[in-house]
Amino acid sequence: MHVAAILKAKGRAVETVAADETLGTVVALLAERRIGAVVVRQPSRAIAGIVSERDIVRMLARHGAATLALPVSEAMTRDVVTCRETDTLDELMSRMTEGRFRHLPVEDNGQLVGIVSIGDVVKHRVAEVELEASAMRDYIASA
Ligand code: AMP
């Protein structure tokens, strides 16, 4: 299975913020949308960074409640690893494991076209394995 199949099922909407917005805005977005990360966009809509709940927790440990007024640029990861629609689930799993993160923005020609989380990958991988097991059971039953 490829990233394109995941995007087809979940859609291409990605929550984004600008680097000069506050972490308070990010916290509200994460809570409202029930997500774990937002992509930071440049004015051109290219990817400038990513900020996840882990970054917020790190900032809270360091700055306490003042965190909410700080700009996103202070907390975001700038070197963002991305994937493409043609990548396989196995490629995504190894990229997430190696990088120790749970989100991969999807890029096409330098433009953000979606985002895949570890939850999406696990959900589709489990469905794939169940389908394979069911096909195998049918094959054995008909032999
Ligand atoms: P996460 O597991 O996604 O909550 O992220 C853990 C850490 O990795 C945080 O510091 C994120 O900013 C960072 N991170 C998340 N996704 C990516 C990514 N695709 N590329 C680089 N860093 C990331």
Coordinates of C-alpha atoms and ligand atoms in Angstrom, one line a residue, residues 36-37 50-55 58 75-77 79-82 99-105, ligand 1:
G36 CA -0.7 15.7 17.6
A37 CA 1.2 18.1 15.3
I50 CA 6.7 21.2 12.3
V51 CA 5.5 21.5 15.9
S52 CA 4.1 18.6 17.8
E53 CA 2.8 18.1 21.3
R54 CA 6.2 16.9 22.4
D55 CA 7.7 20.3 21.5
R58 CA 9.5 20.6 26.2
A75 CA 9.5 25.5 19.4
M76 CA 9.4 24.1 15.8
T77 CA 11.7 21.5 14.2
D79 CA 14.5 20.1 9.3
V80 CA 11.3 18.4 8.4
V81 CA 11.4 14.9 6.9
T82 CA 8.6 14.4 4.4
G99 CA 13.7 9.7 13.0
R100 CA 11.7 9.0 16.3
F101 CA 8.7 11.0 15.2
R102 CA 5.1 10.2 14.5
H103 CA 4.2 12.6 11.7
L104 CA 5.2 12.8 8.0
P105 CA 4.0 15.7 5.9
Ligands
AMP1 P1 6.1 13.6 17.2 O1 6.5 12.2 17.5 O2 5.6 13.7 15.8 O3 5.2 14.2 18.2 O4 7.4 14.5 17.1 C1 8.5 14.3 18.0 C2 9.6 15.3 17.6 O5 10.0 15.2 16.3 C3 9.2 16.8 17.8 O6 10.3 17.5 18.2 C4 8.7 17.2 16.4 O7 8.9 18.6 16.1 C5 9.7 16.3 15.5 N1 9.1 15.9 14.3 C6 7.8 15.4 14.1 N2 7.6 15.1 12.8 C7 8.8 15.3 12.1 C8 9.2 15.2 10.8 N3 8.4 14.7 9.8 N4 10.4 15.6 10.5 C9 11.3 16.1 11.4 N5 10.9 16.2 12.7 C10 9.7 15.8 13.1

